[in-house]
Tab-separated table of C-alpha atoms in Angstrom:
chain	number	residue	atom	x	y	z
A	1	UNK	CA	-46.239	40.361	-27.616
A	2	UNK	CA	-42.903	38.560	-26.032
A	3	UNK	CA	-42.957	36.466	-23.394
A	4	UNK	CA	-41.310	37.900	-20.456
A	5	UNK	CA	-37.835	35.586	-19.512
A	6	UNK	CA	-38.423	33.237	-17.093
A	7	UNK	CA	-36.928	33.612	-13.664
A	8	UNK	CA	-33.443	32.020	-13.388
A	9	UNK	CA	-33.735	29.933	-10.081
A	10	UNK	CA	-29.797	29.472	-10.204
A	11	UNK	CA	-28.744	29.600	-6.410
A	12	UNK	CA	-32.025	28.815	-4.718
A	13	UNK	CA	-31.976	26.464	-1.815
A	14	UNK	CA	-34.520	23.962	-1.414
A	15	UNK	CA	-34.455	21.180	1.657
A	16	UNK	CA	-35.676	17.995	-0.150
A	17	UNK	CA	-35.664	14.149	0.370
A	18	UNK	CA	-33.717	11.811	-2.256
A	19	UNK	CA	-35.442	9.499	-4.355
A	20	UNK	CA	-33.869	7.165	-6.891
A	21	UNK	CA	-30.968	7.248	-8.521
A	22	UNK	CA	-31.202	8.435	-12.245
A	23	UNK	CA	-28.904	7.725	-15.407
A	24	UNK	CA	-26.304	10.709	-15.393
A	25	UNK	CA	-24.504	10.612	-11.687
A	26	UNK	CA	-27.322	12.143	-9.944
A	27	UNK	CA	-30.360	11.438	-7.805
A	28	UNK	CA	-34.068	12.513	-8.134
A	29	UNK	CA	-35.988	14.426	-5.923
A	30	UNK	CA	-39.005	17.070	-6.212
A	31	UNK	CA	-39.602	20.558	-4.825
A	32	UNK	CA	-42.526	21.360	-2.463
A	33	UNK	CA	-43.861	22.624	-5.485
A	34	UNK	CA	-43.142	19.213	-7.707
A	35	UNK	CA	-40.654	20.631	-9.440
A	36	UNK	CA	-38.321	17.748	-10.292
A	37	UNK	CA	-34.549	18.484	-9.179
A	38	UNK	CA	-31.668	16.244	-10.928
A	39	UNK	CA	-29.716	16.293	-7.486
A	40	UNK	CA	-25.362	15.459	-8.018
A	41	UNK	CA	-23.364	14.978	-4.983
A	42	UNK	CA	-26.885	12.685	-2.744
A	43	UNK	CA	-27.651	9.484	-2.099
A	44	UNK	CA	-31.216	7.590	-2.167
A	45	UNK	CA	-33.390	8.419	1.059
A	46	UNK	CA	-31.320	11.127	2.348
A	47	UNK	CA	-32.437	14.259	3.422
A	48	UNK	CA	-30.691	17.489	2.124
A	49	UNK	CA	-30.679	20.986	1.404
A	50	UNK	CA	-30.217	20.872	-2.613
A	51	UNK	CA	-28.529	23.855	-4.154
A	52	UNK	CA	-29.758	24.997	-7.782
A	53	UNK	CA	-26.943	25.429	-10.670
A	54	UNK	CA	-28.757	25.009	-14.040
A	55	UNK	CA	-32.601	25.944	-14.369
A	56	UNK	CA	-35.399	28.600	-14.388
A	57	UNK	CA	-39.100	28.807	-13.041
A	58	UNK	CA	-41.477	26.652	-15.082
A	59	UNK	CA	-38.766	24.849	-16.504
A	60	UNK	CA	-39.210	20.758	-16.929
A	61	UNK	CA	-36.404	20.199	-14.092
A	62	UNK	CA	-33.625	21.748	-12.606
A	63	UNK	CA	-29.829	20.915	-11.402
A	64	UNK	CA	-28.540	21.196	-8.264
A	65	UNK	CA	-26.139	20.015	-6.015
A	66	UNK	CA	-26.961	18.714	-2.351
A	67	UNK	CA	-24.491	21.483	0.061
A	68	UNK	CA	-25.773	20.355	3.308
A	69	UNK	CA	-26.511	16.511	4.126
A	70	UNK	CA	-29.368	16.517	6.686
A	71	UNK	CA	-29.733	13.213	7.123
A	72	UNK	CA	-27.211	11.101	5.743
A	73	UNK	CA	-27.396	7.588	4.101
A	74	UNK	CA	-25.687	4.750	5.349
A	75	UNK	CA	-23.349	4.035	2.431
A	76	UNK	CA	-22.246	7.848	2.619
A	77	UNK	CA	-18.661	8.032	3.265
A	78	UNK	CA	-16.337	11.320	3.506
A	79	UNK	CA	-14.570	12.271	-0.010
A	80	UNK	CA	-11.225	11.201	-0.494
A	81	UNK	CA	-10.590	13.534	-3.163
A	82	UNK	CA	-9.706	16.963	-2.207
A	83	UNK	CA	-10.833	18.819	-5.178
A	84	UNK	CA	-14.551	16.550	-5.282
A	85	UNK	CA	-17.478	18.024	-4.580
A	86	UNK	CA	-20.535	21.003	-5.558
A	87	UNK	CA	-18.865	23.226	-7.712
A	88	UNK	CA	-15.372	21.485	-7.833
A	89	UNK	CA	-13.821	18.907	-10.313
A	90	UNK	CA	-16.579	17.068	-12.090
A	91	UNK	CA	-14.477	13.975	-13.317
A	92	UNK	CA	-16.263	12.043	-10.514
A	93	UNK	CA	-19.628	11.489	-9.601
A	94	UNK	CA	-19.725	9.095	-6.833
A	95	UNK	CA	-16.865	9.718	-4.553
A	96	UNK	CA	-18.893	10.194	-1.437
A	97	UNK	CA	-20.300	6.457	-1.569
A	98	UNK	CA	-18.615	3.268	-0.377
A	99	UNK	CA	-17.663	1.417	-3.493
A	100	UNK	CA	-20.160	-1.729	-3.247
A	101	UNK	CA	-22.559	1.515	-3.354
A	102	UNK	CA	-21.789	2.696	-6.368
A	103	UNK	CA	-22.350	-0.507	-8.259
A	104	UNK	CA	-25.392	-0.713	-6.863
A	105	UNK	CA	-26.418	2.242	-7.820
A	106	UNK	CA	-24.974	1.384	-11.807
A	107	UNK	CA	-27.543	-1.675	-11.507
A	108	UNK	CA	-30.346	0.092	-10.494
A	109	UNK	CA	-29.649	2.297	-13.467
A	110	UNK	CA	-29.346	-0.516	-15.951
A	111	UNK	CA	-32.066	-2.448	-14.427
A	112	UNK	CA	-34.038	1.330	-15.055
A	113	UNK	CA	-32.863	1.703	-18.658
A	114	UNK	CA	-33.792	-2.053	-19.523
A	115	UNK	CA	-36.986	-1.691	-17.988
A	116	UNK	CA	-38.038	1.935	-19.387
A	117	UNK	CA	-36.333	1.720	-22.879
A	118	UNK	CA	-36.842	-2.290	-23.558
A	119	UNK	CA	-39.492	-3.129	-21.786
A	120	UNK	CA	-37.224	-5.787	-19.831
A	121	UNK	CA	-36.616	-7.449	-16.566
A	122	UNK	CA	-33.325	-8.247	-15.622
A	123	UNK	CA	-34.171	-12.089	-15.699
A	124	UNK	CA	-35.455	-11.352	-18.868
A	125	UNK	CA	-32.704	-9.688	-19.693
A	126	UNK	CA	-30.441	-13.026	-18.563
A	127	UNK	CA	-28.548	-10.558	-15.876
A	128	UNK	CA	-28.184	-11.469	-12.443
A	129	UNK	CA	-28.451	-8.046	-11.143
A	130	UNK	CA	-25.023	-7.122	-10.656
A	131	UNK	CA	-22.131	-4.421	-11.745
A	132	UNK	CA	-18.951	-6.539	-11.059
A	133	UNK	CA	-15.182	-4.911	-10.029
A	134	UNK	CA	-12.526	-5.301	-12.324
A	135	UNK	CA	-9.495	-7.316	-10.764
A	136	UNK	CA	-8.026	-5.497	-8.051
A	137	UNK	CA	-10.227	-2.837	-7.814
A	138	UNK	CA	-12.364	-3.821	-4.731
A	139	UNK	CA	-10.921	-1.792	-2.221
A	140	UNK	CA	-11.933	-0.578	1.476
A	141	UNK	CA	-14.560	2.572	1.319
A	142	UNK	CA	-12.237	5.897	1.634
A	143	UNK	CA	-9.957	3.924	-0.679
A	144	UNK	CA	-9.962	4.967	-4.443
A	145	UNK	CA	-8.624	2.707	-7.010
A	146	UNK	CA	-5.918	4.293	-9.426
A	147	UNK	CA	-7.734	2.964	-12.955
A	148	UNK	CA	-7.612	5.934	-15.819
A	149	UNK	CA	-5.007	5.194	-18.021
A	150	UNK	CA	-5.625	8.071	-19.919
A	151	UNK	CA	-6.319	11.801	-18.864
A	152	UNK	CA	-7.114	14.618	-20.516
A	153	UNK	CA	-6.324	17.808	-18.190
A	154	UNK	CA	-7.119	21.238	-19.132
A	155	UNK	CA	-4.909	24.319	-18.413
A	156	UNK	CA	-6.428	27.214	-16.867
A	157	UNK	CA	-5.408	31.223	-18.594
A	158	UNK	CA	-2.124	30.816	-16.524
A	159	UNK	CA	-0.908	27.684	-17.173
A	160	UNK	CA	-1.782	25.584	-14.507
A	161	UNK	CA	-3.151	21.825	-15.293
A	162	UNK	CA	-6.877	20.622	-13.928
A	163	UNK	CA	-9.721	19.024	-14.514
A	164	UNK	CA	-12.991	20.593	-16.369
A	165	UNK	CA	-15.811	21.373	-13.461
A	166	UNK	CA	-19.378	19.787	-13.996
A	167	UNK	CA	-20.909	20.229	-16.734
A	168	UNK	CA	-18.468	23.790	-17.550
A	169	UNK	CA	-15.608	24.874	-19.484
A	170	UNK	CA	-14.379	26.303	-15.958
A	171	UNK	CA	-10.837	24.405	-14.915
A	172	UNK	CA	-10.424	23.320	-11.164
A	173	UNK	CA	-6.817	23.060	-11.112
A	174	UNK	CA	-5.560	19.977	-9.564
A	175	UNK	CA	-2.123	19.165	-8.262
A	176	UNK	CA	-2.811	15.106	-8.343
A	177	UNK	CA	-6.221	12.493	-9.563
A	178	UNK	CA	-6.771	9.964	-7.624
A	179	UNK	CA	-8.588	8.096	-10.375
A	180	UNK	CA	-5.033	8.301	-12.781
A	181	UNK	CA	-3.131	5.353	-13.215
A	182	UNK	CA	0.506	5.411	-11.457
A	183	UNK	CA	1.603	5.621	-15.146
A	184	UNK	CA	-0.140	8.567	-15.599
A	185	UNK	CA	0.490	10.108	-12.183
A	186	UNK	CA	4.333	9.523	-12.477
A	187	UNK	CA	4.768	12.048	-16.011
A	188	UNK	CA	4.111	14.887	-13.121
A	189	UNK	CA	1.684	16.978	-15.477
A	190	UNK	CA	0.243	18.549	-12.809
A	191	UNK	CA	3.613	19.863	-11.258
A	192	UNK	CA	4.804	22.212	-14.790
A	193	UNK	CA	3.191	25.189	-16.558
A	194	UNK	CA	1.772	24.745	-19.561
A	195	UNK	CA	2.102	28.516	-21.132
A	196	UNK	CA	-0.085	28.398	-24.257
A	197	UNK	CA	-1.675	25.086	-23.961
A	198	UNK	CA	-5.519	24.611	-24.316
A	199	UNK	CA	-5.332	20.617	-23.030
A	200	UNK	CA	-2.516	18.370	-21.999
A	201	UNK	CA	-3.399	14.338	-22.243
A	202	UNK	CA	-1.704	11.712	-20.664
A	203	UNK	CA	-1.814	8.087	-21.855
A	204	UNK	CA	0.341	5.429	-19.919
A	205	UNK	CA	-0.197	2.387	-22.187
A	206	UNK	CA	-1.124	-0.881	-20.714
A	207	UNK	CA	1.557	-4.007	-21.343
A	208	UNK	CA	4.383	-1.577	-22.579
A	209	UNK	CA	5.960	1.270	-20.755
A	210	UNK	CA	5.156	3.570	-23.395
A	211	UNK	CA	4.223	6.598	-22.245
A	212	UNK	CA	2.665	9.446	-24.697
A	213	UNK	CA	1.462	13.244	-23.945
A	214	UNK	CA	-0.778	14.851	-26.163
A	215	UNK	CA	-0.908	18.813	-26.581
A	216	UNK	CA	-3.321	20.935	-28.058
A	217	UNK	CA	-2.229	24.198	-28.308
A	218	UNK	CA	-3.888	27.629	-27.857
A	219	UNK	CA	-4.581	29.596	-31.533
A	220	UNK	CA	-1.129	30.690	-32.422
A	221	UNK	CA	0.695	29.793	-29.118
A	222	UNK	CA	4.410	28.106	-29.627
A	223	UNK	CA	4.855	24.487	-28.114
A	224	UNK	CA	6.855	24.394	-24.828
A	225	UNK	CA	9.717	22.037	-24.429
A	226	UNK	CA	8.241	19.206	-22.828
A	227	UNK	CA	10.298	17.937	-19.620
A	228	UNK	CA	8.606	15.481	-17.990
A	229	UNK	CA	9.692	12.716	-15.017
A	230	UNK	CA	9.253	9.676	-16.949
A	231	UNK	CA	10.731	9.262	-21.230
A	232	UNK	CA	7.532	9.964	-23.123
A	233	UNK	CA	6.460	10.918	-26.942
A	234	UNK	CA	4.753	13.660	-27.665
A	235	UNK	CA	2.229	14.212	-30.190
A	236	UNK	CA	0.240	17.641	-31.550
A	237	UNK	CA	-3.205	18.684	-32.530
A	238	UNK	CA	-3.411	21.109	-35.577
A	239	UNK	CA	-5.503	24.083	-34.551
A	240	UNK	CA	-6.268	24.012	-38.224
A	241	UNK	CA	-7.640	20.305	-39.132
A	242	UNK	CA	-7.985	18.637	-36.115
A	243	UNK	CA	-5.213	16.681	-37.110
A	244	UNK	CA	-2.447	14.594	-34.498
A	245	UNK	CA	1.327	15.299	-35.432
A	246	UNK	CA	4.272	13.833	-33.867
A	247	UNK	CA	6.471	15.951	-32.076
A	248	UNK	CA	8.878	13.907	-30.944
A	249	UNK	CA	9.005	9.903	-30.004
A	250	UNK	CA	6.704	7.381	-31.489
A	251	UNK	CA	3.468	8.394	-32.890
A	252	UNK	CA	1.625	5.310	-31.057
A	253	UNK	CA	1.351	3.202	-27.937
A	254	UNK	CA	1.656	-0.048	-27.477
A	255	UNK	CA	-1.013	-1.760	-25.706
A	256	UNK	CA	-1.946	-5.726	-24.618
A	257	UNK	CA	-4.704	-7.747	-24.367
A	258	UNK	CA	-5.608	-11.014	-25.196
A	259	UNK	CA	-2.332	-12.052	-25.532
A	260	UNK	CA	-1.474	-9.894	-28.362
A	261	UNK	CA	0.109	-6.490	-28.895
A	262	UNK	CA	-2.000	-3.437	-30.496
A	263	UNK	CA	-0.765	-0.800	-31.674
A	264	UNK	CA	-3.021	2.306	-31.251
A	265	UNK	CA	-1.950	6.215	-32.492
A	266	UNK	CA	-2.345	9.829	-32.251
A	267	UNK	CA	-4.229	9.606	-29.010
A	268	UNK	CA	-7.034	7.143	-31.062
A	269	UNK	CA	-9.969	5.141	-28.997
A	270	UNK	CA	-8.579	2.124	-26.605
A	271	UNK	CA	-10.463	1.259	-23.321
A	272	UNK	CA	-9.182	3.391	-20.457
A	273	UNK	CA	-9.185	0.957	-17.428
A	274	UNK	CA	-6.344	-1.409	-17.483
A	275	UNK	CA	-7.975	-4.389	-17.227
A	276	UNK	CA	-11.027	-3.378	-19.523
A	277	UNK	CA	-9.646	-4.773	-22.647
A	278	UNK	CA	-8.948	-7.894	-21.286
A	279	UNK	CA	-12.202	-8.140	-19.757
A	280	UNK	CA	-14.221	-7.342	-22.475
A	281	UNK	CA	-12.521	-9.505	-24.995
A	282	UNK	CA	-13.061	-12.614	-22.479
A	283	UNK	CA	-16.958	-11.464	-21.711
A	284	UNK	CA	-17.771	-11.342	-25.807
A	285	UNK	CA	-15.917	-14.733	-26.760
A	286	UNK	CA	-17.597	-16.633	-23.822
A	287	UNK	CA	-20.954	-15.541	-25.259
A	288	UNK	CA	-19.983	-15.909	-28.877
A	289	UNK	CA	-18.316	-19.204	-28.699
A	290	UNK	CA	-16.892	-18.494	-32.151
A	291	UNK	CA	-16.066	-21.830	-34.408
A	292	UNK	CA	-14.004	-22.778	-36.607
A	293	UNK	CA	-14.880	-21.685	-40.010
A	294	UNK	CA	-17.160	-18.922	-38.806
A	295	UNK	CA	-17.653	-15.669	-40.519
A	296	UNK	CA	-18.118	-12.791	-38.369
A	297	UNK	CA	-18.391	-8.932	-38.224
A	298	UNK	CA	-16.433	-6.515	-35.838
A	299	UNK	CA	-18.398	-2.943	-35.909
A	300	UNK	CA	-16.820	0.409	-35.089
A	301	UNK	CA	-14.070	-1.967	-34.759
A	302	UNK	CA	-10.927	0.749	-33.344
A	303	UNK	CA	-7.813	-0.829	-33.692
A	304	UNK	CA	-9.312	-4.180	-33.896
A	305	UNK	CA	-9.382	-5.633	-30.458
A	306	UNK	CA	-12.528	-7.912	-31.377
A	307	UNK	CA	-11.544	-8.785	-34.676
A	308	UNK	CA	-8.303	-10.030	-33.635
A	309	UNK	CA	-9.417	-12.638	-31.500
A	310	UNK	CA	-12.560	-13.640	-33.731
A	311	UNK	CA	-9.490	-14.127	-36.030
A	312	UNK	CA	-7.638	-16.444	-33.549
A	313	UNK	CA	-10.648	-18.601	-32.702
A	314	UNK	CA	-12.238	-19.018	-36.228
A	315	UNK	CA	-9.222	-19.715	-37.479
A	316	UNK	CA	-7.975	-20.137	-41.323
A	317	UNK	CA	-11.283	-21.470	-42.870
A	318	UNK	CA	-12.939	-18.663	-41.377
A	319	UNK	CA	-13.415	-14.925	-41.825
A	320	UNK	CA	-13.744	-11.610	-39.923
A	321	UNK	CA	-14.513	-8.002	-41.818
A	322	UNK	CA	-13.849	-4.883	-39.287
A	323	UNK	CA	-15.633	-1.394	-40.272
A	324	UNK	CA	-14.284	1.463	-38.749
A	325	UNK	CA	-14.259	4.851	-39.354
A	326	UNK	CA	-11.373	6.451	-37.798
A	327	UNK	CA	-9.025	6.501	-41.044
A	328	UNK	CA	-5.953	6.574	-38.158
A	329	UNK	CA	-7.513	3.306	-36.780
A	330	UNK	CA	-7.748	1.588	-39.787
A	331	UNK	CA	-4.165	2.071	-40.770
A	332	UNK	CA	-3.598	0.665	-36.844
A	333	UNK	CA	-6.185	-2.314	-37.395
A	334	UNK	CA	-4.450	-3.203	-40.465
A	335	UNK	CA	-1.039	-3.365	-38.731
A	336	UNK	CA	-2.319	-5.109	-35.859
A	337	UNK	CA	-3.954	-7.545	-38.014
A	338	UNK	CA	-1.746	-8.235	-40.498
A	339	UNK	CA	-0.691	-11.682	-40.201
A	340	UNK	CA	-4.502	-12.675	-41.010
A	341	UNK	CA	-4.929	-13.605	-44.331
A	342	UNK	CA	-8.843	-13.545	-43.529
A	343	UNK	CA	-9.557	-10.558	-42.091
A	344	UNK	CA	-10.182	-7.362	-43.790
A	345	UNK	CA	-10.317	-3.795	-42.149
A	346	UNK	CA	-13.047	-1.251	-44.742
A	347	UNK	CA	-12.812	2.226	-43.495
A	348	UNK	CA	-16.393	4.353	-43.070
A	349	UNK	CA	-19.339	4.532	-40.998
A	350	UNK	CA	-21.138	1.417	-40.601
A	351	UNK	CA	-24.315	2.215	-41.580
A	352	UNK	CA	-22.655	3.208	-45.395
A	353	UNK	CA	-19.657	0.854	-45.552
A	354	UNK	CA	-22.474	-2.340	-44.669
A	355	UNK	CA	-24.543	-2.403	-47.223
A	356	UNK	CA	-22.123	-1.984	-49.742
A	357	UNK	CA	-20.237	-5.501	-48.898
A	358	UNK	CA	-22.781	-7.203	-50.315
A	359	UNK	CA	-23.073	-9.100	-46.997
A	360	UNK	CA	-26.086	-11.269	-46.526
A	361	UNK	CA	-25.389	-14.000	-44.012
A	362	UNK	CA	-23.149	-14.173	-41.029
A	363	UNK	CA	-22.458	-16.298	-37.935
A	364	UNK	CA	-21.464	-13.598	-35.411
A	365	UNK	CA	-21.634	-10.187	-34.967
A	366	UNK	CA	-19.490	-7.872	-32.525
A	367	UNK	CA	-20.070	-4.175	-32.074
A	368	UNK	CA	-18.783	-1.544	-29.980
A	369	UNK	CA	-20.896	1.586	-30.744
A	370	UNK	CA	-19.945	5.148	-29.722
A	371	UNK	CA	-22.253	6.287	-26.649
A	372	UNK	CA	-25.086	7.072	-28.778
A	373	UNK	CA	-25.185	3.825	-29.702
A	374	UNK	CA	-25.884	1.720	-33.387
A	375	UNK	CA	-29.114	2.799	-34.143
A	376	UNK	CA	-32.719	1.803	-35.542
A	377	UNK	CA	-31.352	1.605	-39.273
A	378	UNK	CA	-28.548	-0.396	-38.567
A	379	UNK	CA	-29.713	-2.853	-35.872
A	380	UNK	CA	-32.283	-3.957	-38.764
A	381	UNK	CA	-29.857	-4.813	-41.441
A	382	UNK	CA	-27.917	-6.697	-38.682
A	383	UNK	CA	-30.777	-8.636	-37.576
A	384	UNK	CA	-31.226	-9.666	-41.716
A	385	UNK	CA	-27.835	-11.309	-41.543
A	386	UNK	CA	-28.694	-14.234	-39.381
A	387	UNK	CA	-26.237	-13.968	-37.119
A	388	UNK	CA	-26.154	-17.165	-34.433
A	389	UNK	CA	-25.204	-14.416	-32.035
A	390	UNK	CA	-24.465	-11.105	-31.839
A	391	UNK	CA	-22.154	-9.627	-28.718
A	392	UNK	CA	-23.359	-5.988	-27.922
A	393	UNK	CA	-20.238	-4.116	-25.766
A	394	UNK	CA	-21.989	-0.908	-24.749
A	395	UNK	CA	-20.703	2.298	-22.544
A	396	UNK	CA	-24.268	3.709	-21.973
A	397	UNK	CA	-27.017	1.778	-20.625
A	398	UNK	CA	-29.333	3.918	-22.101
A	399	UNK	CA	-28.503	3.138	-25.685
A	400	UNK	CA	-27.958	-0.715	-24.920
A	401	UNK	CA	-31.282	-0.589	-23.834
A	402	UNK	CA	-32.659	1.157	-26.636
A	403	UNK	CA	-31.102	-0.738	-29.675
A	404	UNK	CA	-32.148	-3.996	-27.718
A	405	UNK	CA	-35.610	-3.041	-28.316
A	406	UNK	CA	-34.759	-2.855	-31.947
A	407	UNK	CA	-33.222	-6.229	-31.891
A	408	UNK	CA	-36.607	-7.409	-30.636
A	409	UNK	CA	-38.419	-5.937	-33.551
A	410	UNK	CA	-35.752	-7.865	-35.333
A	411	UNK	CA	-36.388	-10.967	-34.099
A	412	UNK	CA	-33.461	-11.298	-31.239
A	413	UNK	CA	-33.435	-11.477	-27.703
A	414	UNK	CA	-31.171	-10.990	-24.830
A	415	UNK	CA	-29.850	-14.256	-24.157
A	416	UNK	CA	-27.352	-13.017	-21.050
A	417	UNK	CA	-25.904	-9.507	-19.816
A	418	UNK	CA	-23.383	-8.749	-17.895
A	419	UNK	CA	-22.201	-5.499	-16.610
A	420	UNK	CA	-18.528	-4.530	-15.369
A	421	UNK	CA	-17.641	-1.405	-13.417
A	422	UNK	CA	-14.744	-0.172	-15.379
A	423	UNK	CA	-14.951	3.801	-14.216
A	424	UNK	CA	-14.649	3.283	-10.805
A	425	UNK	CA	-15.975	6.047	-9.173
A	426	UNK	CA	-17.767	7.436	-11.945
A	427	UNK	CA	-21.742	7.043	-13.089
A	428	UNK	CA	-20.244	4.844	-16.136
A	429	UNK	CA	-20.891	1.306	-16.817
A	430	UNK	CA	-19.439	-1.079	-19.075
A	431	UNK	CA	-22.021	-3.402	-20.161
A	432	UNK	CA	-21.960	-6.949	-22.774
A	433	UNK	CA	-24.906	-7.904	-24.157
A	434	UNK	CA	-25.417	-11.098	-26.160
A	435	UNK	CA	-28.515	-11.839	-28.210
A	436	UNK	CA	-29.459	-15.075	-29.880
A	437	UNK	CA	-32.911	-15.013	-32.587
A	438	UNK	CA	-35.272	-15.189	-30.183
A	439	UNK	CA	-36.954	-18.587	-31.881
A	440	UNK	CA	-33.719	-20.765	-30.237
A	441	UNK	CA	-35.372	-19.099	-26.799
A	442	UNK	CA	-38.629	-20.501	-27.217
């Protein structure tokens, strides 16, 4: 016999009170019937009446948003944003808390993840606790810093430009984000129709004025003649492959960090907040402490940020490999990299390329893992290598957390974290990890 569908509690109203914050840009809190509800748009100990959007009876959990504050928390501010909120743009997760707020709550998320996931304190972790603001980015509550270099809007059926909704393929159409970068703001995307177009994105480069717009057309829809208020390339994505295909202007951007210029195309991977590169780059080589002579390893390695300055600071006796597998990035590393003799981009995923080097000993390791993170299999063939230490840049805490447990198997620990708030107003977290073999704690 079939089991009768269960009951879709989408719309229901329960009046609940806030518990913790949980990974994801939401809050925890329980029905009268302890039924947990993953509640967006709340704060810890407030009271509110929490609207369901995702979820059916007898169901694990449910979404909602909170609609009506009943008692409101102290660090609850109005939104700045006019198209934030339950059912509106769902770029942002944190808008309606003061800023020192939000990192607060990103710690209590790490400090969750560790705990849960590695079985770790923050002192054991070597983490003082905090989420710190990029330069220039601690501003007053009701003030929202102008970080995201690049955009992606997309274009509702008539043409007009937004942002996706929470968790939906619905558009909110916008006519300005508060979060873009002046750079971003000034191409006036939001002001044109974009007949045709499934997504319009927006890079403003960091360092350069380059300024680049990516289209991705609808099946068989023409490309519009792109008239913008600032000069800007334009790039295409083949419906068929996937593929990026200049239009018109360079096919790259120029970005800067660390002194040096990268050179990073057809919309590929570079951190989004202007002073994230920078920040990063400083974070890993102050953990490192790379030598002269060293040999070291720069995984999922982009355009090679990290390899590049492993290459300045270990200088001509030493050596760097980069794997990446982005074949576009690899022709960009390679540029970027050129002038050192020593360094060598391979192209692949890590966990293939790796073991076919022939690698058996290193002194450092850097990786950058997409959000899923590095993985069981590979975090044991890094701990085989030796590595003095080993600088872990993560985007999720969760996955940090979890491939530091398997760098414990492995015989490393957590010698010092730190943790950077580079998506202002968003439930991300930039975090840098750096593990030592956990005999040189002892």
């Amino acid at each position: 016999m079939q089991a009768e569908p269960r009951k879709s509690l989408v719309g229901e109203e329960y009046e609940v009170e806030i518990g913790p914050v949980a990974h994801g840009g939401h809050c925890i809190a329980r029905t009268s019937e302890g039924q947990v509800l993953f509640v967006r748009h709340a704060l810890p100990g407030e009271r509110v009446v929490a609207r369901v959007t995702e979820g059916e009876q007898g169901a694990r959990f449910l979404r909602a948003d909170a609609v009506k504050i009943l008692d409101a928390s102290k660090d609850r501010i109005d939104v700045p944003c006019p198209f934030a909120g339950p059912g509106r743009c769902g770029g942002c997760d944190w808008q309606h808390a003061k800023p020192g707020a939000q990192r607060r709550l990103k710690a209590d998320v790490i400090a969750e993840q560790l705990q849960r996931l590695a079985g770790l304190t923050p002192e054991e972790a070597g983490w003082d606790g905090t989420v710190v603001p990029a330069e220039g980015d601690k501003v007053p509550a009701g003030q929202v810093p102008s970080w995201r270099t690049r955009v992606q809007y997309a274009v509702t059926a008539d043409g007009r430009a937004g942002l996706r909704r929470h968790r939906s393929h619905e558009v909110e159409p916008i006519d300005h984000c508060m979060i873009a970068a002046e750079g971003v703001s000034e191409l006036g995307i939001e002001k044109r129709v974009w007949t045709g177009m499934d997504s319009v994105e927006a890079i403003a480069a960091t360092g350069s004025q380059d300024r680049q717009v990516i289209l991705t057309p609808k099946p068989g829809a023409r490309l519009p003649l792109v008239e913008l208020d600032r000069p800007v390339s334009v790039l295409r994505v083949d419906e068929r492959s996937g593929g990026v295909h200049r239009v018109h202007g360079r096919p790259f951007v120029r970005e800067r960090a660390d002194g040096r210029t990268h050179r990073v195309g057809g919309g590929g991977f570079w951190q989004v907040h202007p002073q994230a590169a920078d920040t990063l780059v400083t974070a890993v080589m102050q953990g490192l402490l790379p030598r002269k002579g060293d040999m070291a390893l720069d995984l999922y390695c982009g355009v090679g940020l990290f390899a590049g300055a492993l290459a300045d600071r270990v200088g001509e006796q030493g050596a760097v490999l980069g794997i990446e597998s982005g074949k576009r990035a690899v022709e960009d590393a390679r540029h970027n990299l050129d002038e050192f003799d020593r360094v060598r981009i391979e192209q692949g995923k890590v966990e293939s390329v790796l073991p076919r080097t022939g690698i058996t000993e290193v002194d450092l390791i850097v990786l950058d893992p997409p959000r899923a993170g590095a993985g069981r299999k590979t975090v044991e063939h890094l701990s085989s290598l030796g590595a003095r230490r080993i600088a872990y840049v993560a985007c999720d805490p969760a996955a940090l957390a979890r491939d530091v447990g398997y760098f414990r198997d492995g015989g490393y620990r957590v010698r010092t974290l730190r943790a950077f708030d580079l998506f202002p107003m968003t439930s991300h977290v930039e975090c840098v990890a750096i593990l030592e073999p956990a005999a040189k704690g002892l």
